[in-house]
XYZ file of C-alpha atoms in Angstrom:
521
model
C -2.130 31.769 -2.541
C -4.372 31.043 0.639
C -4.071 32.025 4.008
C -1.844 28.760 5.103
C -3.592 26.700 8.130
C -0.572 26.198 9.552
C -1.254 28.087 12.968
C -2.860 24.966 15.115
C -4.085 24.868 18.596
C -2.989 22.415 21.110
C -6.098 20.042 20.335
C -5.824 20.922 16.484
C -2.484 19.716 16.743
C -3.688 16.506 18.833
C -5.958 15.601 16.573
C -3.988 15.981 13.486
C -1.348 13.543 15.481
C -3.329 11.143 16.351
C -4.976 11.079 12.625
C -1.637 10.408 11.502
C -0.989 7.844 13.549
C -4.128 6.206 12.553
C -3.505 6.448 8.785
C -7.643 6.473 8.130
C -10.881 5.591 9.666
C -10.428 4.209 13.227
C -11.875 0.532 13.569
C -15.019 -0.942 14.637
C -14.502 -2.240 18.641
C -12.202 -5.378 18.222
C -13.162 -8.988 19.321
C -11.616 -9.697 22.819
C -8.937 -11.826 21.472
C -7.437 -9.131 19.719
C -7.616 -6.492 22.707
C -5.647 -8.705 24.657
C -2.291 -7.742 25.526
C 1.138 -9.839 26.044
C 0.425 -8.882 30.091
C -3.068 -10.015 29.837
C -2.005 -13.274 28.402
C 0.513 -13.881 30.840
C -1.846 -13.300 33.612
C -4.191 -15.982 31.574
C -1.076 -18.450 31.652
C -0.763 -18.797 35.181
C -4.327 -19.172 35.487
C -3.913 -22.171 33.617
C -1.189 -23.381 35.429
C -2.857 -22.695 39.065
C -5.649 -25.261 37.481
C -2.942 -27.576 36.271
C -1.591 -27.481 40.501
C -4.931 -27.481 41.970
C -5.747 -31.092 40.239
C -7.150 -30.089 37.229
C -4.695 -31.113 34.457
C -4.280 -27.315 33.321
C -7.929 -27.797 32.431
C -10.611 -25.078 32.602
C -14.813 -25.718 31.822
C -16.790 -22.770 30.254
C -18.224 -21.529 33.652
C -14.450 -21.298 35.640
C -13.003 -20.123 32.703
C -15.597 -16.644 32.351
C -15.438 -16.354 35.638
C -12.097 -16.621 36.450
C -10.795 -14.890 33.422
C -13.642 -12.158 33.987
C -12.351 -11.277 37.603
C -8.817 -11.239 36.682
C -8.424 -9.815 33.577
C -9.333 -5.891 33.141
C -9.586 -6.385 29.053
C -13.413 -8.045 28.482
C -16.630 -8.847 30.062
C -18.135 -12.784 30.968
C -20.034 -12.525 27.667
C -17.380 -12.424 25.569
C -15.277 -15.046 27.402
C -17.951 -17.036 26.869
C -17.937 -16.182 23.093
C -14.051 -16.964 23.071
C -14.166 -20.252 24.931
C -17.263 -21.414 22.356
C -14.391 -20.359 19.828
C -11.719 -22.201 21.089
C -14.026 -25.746 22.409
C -14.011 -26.900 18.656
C -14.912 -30.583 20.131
C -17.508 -29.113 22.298
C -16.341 -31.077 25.369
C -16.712 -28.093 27.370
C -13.164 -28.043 28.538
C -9.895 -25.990 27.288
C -6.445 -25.845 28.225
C -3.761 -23.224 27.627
C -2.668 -25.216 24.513
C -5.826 -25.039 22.669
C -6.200 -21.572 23.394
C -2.424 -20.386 22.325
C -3.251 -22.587 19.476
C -6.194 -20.792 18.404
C -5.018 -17.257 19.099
C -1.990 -18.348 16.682
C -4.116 -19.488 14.280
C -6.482 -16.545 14.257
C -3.368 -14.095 13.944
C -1.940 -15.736 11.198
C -5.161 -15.650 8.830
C -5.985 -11.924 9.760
C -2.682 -11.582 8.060
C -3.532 -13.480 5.176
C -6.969 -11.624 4.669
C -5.180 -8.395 4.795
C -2.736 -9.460 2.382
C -5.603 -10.866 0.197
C -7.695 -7.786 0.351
C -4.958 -5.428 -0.440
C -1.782 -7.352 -2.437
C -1.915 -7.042 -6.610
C -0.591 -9.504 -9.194
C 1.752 -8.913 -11.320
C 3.326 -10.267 -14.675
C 6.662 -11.285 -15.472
C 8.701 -8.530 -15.303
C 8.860 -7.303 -19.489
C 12.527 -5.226 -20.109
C 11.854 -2.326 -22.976
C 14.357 -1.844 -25.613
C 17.046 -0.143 -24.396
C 17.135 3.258 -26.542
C 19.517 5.294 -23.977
C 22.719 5.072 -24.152
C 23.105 7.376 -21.106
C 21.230 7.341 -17.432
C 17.539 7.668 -17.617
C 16.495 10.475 -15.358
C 12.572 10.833 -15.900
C 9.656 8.781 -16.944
C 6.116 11.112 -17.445
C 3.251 10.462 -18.793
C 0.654 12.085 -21.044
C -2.839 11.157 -20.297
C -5.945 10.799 -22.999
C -4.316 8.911 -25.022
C -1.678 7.150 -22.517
C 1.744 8.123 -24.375
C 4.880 7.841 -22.261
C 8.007 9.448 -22.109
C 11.546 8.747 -21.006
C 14.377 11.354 -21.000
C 18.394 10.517 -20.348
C 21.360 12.265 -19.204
C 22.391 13.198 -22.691
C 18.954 14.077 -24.145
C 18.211 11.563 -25.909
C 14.175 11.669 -25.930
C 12.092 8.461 -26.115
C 8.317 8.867 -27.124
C 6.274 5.163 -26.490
C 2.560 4.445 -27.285
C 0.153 3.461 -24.931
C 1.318 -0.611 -25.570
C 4.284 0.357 -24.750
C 6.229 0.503 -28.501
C 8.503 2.956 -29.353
C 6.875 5.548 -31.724
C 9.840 8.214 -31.812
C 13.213 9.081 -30.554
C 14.516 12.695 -30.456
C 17.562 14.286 -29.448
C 17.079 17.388 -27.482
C 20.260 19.905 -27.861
C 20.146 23.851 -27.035
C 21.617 26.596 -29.439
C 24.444 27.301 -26.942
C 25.640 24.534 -25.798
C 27.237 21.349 -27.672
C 25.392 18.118 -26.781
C 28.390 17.212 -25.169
C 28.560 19.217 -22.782
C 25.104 19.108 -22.075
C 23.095 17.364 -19.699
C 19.316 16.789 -18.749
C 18.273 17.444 -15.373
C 14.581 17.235 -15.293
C 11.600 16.823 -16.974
C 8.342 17.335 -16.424
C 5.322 17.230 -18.291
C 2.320 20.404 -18.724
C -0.713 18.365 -19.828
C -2.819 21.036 -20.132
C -1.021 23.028 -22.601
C 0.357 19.413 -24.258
C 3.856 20.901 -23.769
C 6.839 19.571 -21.630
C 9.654 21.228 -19.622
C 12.951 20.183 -19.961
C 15.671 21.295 -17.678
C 19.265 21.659 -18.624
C 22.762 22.340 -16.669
C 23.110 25.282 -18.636
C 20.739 27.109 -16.175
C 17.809 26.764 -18.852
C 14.354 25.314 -19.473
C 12.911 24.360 -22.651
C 9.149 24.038 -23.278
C 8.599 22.354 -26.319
C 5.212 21.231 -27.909
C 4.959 17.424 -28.104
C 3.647 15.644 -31.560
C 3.763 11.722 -31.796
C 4.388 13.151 -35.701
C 6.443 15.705 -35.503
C 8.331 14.978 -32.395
C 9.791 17.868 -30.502
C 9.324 21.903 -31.046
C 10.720 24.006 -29.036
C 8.406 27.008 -28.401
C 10.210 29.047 -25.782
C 13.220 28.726 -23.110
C 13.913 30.393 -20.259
C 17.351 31.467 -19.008
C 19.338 33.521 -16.694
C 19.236 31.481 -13.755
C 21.536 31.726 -10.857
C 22.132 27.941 -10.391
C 21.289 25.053 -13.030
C 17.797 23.990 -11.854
C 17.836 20.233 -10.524
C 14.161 19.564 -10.176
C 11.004 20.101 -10.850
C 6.993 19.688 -10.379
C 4.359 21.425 -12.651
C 0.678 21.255 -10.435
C -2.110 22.642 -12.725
C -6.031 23.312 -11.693
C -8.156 20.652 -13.619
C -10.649 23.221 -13.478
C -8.994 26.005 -14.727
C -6.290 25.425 -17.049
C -4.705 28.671 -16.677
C -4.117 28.182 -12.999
C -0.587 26.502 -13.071
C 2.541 26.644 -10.753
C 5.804 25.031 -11.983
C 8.153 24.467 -9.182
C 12.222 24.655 -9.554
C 14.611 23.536 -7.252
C 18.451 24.818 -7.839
C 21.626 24.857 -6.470
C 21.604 27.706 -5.149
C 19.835 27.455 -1.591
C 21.997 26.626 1.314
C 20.966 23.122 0.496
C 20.514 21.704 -2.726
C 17.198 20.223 -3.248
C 16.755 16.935 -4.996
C 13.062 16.795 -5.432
C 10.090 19.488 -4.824
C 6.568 19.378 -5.225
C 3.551 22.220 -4.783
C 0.491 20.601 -2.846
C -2.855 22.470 -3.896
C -4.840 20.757 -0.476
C -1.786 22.383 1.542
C -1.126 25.325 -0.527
C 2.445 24.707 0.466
C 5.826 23.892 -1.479
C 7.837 21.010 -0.336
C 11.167 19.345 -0.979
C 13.628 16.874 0.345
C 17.456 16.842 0.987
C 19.976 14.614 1.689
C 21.212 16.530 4.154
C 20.302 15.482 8.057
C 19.371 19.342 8.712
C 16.094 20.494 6.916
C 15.517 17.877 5.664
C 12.108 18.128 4.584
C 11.129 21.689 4.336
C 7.731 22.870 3.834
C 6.903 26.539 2.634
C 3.671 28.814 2.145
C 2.862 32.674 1.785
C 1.257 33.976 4.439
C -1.957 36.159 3.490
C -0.859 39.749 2.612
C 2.869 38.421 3.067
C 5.271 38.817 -0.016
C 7.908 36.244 1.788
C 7.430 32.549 2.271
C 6.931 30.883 5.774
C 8.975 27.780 6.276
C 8.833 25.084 8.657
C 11.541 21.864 8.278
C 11.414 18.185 9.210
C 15.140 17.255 10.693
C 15.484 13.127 9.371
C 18.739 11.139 10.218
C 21.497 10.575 7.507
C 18.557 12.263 5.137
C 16.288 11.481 2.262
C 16.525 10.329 -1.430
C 12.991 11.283 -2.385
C 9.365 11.979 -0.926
C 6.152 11.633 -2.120
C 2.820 13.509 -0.890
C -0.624 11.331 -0.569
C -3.248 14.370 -0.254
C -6.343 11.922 0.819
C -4.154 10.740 3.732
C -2.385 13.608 4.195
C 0.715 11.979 4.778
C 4.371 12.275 3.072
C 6.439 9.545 2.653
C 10.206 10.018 2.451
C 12.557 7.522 1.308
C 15.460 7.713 3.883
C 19.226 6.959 3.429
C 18.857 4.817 6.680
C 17.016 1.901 5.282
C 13.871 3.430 6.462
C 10.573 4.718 5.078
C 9.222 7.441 7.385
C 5.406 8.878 7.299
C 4.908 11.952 8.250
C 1.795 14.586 9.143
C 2.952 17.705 7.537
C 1.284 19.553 10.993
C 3.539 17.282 13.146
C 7.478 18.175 12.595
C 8.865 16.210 15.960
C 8.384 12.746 14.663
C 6.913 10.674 12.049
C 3.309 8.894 12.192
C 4.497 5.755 10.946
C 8.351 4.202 10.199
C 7.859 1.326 8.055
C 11.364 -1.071 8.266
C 12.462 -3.993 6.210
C 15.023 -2.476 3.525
C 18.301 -3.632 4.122
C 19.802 -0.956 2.311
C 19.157 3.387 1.356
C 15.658 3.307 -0.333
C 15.803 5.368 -2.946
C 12.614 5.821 -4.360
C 8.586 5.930 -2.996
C 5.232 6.065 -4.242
C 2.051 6.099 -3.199
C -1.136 4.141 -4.698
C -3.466 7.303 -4.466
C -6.720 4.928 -4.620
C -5.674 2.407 -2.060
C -3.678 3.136 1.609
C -0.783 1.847 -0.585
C 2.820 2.269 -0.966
C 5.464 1.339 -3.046
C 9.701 1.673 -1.622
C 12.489 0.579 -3.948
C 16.033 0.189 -2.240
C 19.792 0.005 -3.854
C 19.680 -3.511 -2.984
C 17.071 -3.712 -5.961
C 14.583 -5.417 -3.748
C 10.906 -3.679 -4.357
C 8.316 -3.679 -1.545
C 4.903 -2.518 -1.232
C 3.382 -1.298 2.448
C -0.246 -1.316 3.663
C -0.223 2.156 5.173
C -3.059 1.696 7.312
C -1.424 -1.320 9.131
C 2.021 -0.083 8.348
C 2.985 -3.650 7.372
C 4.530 -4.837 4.196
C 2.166 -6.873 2.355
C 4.428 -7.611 -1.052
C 8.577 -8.295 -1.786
C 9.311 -8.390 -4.769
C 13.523 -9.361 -5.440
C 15.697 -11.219 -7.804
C 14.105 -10.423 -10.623
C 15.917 -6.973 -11.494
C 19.578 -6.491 -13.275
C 22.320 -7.022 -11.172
C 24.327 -4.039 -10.934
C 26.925 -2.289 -8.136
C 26.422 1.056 -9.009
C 23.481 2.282 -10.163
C 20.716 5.404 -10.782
C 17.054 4.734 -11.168
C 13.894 6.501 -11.057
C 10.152 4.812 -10.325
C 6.810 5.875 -11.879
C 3.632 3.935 -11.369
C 0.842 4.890 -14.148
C -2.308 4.017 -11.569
C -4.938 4.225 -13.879
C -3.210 1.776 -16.905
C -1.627 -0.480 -13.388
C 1.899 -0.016 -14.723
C 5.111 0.609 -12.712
C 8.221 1.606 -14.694
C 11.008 1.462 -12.902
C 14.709 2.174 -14.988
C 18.584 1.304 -13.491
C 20.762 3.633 -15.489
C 20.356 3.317 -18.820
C 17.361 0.234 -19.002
C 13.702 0.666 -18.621
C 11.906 -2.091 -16.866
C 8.020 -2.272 -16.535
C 5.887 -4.747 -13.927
C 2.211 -4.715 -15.214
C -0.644 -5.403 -12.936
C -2.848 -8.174 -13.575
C -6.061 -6.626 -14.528
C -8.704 -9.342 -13.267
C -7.970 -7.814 -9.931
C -9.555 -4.884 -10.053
C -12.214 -6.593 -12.611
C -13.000 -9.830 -11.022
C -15.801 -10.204 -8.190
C -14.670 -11.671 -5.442
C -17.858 -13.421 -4.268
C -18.094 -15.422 -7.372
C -17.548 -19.143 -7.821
C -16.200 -21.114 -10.424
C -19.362 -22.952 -11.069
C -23.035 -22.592 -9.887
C -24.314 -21.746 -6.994
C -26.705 -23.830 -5.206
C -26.917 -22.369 -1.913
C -26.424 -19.622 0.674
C -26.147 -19.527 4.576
C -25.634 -17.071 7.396
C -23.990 -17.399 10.302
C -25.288 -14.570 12.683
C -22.418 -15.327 15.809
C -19.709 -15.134 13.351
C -21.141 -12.705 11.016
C -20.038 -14.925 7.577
C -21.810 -15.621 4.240
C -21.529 -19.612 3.278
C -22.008 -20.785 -0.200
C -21.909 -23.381 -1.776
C -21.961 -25.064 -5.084
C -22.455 -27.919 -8.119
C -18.243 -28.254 -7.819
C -18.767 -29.324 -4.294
C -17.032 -26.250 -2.835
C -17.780 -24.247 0.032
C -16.691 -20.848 0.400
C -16.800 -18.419 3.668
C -17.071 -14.277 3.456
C -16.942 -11.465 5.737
C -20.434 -10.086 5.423
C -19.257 -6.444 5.795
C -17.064 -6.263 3.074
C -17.621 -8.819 1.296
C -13.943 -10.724 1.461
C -13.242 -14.419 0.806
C -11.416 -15.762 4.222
C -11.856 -19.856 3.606
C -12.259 -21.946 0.924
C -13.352 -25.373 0.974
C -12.683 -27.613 -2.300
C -13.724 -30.832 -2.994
C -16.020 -31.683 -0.148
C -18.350 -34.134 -2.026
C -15.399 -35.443 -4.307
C -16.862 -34.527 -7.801
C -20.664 -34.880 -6.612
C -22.599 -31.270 -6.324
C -23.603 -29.576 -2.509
C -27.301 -29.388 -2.911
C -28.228 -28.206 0.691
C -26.892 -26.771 3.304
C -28.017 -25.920 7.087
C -26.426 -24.954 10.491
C -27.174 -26.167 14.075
C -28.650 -24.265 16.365
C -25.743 -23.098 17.944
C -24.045 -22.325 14.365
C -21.004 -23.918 15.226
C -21.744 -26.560 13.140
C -22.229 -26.879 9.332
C -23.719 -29.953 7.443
C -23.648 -30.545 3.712
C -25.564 -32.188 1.282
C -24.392 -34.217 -1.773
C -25.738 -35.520 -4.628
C -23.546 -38.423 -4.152
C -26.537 -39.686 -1.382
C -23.851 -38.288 1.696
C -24.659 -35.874 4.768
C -20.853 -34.248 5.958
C -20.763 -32.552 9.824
C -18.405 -29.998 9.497
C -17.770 -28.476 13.141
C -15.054 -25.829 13.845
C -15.564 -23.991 10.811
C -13.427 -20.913 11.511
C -10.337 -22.374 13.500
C -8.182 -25.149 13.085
C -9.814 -26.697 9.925
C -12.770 -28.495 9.562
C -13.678 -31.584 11.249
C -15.749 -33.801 9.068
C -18.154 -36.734 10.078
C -19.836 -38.636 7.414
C -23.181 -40.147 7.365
C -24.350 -42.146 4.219
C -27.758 -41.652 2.707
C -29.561 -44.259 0.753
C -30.909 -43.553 -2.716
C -34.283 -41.046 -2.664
C-alpha cells in the first residue's frame, strides 16, 4: 500500500473542510436577491414602512429605491437594485411596495426549488415485487456485470441466480461439508468479477469461493477456515487494470467492536467500517510506508450507524445513523460532519450514493425511501406507502446505476423500483412539435422558443434547463414570430390565427397577456 496522505497542514486541513462543506464546484456570484440575508431584509422592511409614514403609501420609485437601498444595505451595488426593481415593476409603473417585492422574492425561491428538483429528480415505475424464492431473510443482493446477472443470498443459503430481465434462471442451496444446513447461516456475500467467482461467508468461521455458471450453478473451488470469529462482512475492491491486484476485506467478531459493514477505498488507500456503537464509530485505517501495523483514526457519531457508503469523486462518506439522521463526512475532518441531511422520522438503515450524479439514496425502518441532492443537501424525492407493511423487519438496498435499478428486500421479499429510461435519453430542449422560432433574452440570460402547437418554452442558456412552459397561447393556431422590446421585458407573439399577444413579466408572477387582433394578410 501507499504512503497514506493523512498527515495535513493547517490550510490542507482548511481546505479539505471547506470542500466538504461545499460538496463540489463553488457557484458562479449569485444575483442580489439571493445574497440577501433575513437581516438585510428586515432592514429593507422598515425602509418601506418609513415611506409608508413619510406620505408615501409604503411606496418606493426606481431612483429612491437604489438609492436608498444602496446606502443602507451592505449586500449589493445601485446597479443591481436597479436590475431587481426592473424585476419586481412587472406593470412598469415605476413604483414598488414591500408586497410586490416579498411577493416576488417568494416566488423566485419557490421555482429555484422546482428547477433543482427538475434537473436532478428521476422517474420511476410502479414498484414490481419478484417472486419470493427465500424462505429465510435476504442478506445480499450483487451483481455480475457483462451480461447483467443478479444475485440474492438468504439466511439459510438458499441461492437465487436472475437474468438481466429480472427472471429467475436458477436456485441453489449452498451447504458446507461440516456443518448441517440447519445450523448454518449466511453472513455475507460478495461478488469477485474478475475471476467470475463469489465469496460466501458462513457462521462457521468459513468462506467459500465458488465459480458461478448460469448452467451449472454453484462449484465450490476452495474455502477458507480457521478463523477466530465468524466473519460478518465483507468488500472485495479489485484493479480494473490489473486483475490480479485484489483486496477482500473481512470484518469479524472479534475486534473490541463488531463491525457491521467495511469497505477498502483505492483513492484513499484506507479500510473503513461502521459500528453501532457511539465510540468509533467510523474507523478509518491505512499502513503507513515501511510500517507493518495499521494507522487508525475514528469518527465518534451519536447512538451510532447502520451502514455507510463511500462516494470517491466527492470524497465524502455517508453513514446511515440510528438517530434519524444521515451524516456526510470528509474522511480528513473527524470533529464533525460536512453535511447532516434530516427528514427520517425513524433509524435509517441503509444509504447509497448515485456515483454519476451528487445523489443519494436513505431508506429508514419506517419504510419511507428518500433521495438527497448532496450538493444542496436538500431532499429532492419521498417515496412512502408503497412498500409491505411490516413491524419487524431486515432489509438490504442495492442500486444497479448503469441498468437504473434499485432492489431493495424486507426479510424474506425482493422488491425492485426501475428508473424510467427517457430520462437519461430524452433532450430536454426539445418540443413536442416544430419549431418555428428562437429568441434571446441577454438581461435574463434565457433561450425562448416557440412553436406550430402554440407553445412557448423558456431555458437557462448555461445549461440548457427548461424553467417555464407556456401551452396553448394561440389556442390551436401555430406561433409564427416572435420578438422582444427593447428593454426585453416584454415578449410578443405571433399567430397564425391573424393575433399579436404582449406578454410582459415573463419570469415572475405569470404572464400578463394583451391582445391585439390582426386582419387577414
Amino acid at each position: 500500500m501507499n504512503n497514506k496522505p493523512y498527515k495535513m497542514t493547517k490550510a490542507t486541513k482548511a481546505s479539505a473542510e471547506k470542500q466538504a462543506m461545499d460538496c463540489g464546484t463553488p457557484p458562479k456570484k449569485e444575483h442580489l436577491e439571493n445574497r440577501l440575508t433575513i437581516h438585510d431584509f428586515m432592514k429593507i422592511q422598515q425602509l418601506f414602512q418609513s415611506s409608508e409614514s413619510s406620505g408615501n403609501r409604503g411606496l418606493m420609485s426606481r431612483e429612491s429605491f437604489v438609492n436608498t437601498m444602496s446606502a443602507t444595505i451592505k449586500q449589493g451595488t445601485k446597479e443591481e437594485y436597479g436590475e431587481l426593481f426592473d424585476k419586481i415593476d412587472l406593470i412598469r409603473d415605476g413604483l414598488i411596495d414591500w408586497d410586490k417585492l416579498t411577493s416576488f422574492v417568494l416566488l423566485e425561491l419557490y421555482e429555484r426549488d422546482e428547477r433543482t428538483k427538475m434537473s436532478v429528480v428521476p422517474q420511476w415505475k410502479d414498484l414490481r415485487f419478484l417472486p419470493t424464492i427465500h424462505k429465510d431473510v435476504i442478506q445480499n443482493v450483487i451483481c455480475f456485470k457483462h451480461p447483467s446477472k443478479y444475485l440474492t443470498v438468504s439466511r439459510n443459503g438458499l441461492l437465487g441466480l436472475w437474468g438481466e430481465s429480472l427472471k429467475l434462471q436458477k436456485m441453489v442451496q449452498i451447504t458446507t461439508e461440516a456443518v448441517k444446513p440447519k445450523d448454518l447461516w449466511v453472513t455475507s456475500l460478495v461478488a469477485l468479477p474478475n475471476v467470475n467467482k463469489v465469496a460466501v461467508a458462513f457462521t462457521n468461521k468459513e468462506i467459500l469461493f465458488a465459480e458461478l455458471s448460469f448452467k451449472k450453478g454453484f462449484s465450490c473451488q476452495y474455502r477458507l477456515q480457521g478463523f477466530e470469529g465468524t466473519v460478518t462482512c465483507m468488500h472485495y475492491w479489485y484493479n480494473p487494470h490489473d486483475g490480479n491486484e485484489a483486496i477482500l476485506t473481512l470484518g469479524d467478531v472479534c475486534g473490541q467492536l463488531c463491525p457491521i459493514s467495511v469497505l477498502y477505498s483505492s483513492s484513499l488507500d484506507a479500510f473503513l467500517s461502521v459500528t453501532t456503537s457511539s465510540s468509533k464509530t467510523l474507523a478509518l485505517a491505512w499502513r503507513e510506508k515501511l510500517s507493518p501495523c495499521l494507522t487508525m483514526t475514528a469518527f465518534h457519531i451519536d447512538q451510532g450507524v447502520n451502514t455507510f457508503d463511500f462516494h470517491s469523486r466527492l470524497n465524502l462518506i455517508a453513514t446511515a445513523g440510528i438517530n434519524c439522521s444521515v451524516c456526510l463526512w470528509n474522511p480528513y475532518v473527524t470533529s464533525k460532519p460536512a453535511g447532516i441531511l434530516t427528514g427520517h422520522s425513524d433509524s435509517v438503515i441503509a444509504v447509497q450514493f448515485i456515483t454519476e450524479r451528487k445523489l443519494l439514496f436513505s431508506f429508514a425502518k419506517d419504510k419511507i425511501l428518500r433521495l438527497w441532492d448532496i450538493q444542496h443537501q436538500l431532499c429532492v424525492q419521498r417515496i412512502a406507502g408503497s412498500f409491505p407493511k411490516s413491524v419487524d423487519f431486515h432489509s438490504t438496498l442495492f442500486f444497479h446505476e448503469s441498468q437504473g435499478l434499485l432492489f431493495i428486500s424486507m426479510n424474506n421479499q425482493l422488491m425492485v423500483l426501475e428508473m424510467e429510461h427517457e430520462l437519461g435519453k430524452r433532450r430536454v430542449a426539445s418540443h413536442k412539435k416544430a419549431v418555428t422560432c428562437l429568441l434571446y433574452n441577454s438581461m435574463l440570460q434565457q433561450v425562448i422558443s416557440s412553436d406550430t402547437g402554440s407553445t412557448v418554452i423558456f431555458w437557462l442558456i448555461d445549461t440548457g434547463q427548461k424553467i417555464k412552459e407556456f401551452t396553448g397561447c394561440h389556442g390551436n393556431a401555430e406561433i409564427s414570430t416572435m420578438a422582444l422590446d427593447g428593454t426585453e421585458t416584454r415578449l410578443f407573439t405571433g399567430g397564425t390565427d391573424g393575433a399579436v399577444k404582449i406578454k410582459q413579466g415573463m419570469l415572475n408572477q405569470g404572464l400578463i397577456t394583451q391582445n391585439t387582433s390582426i386582419g387577414p394578410m
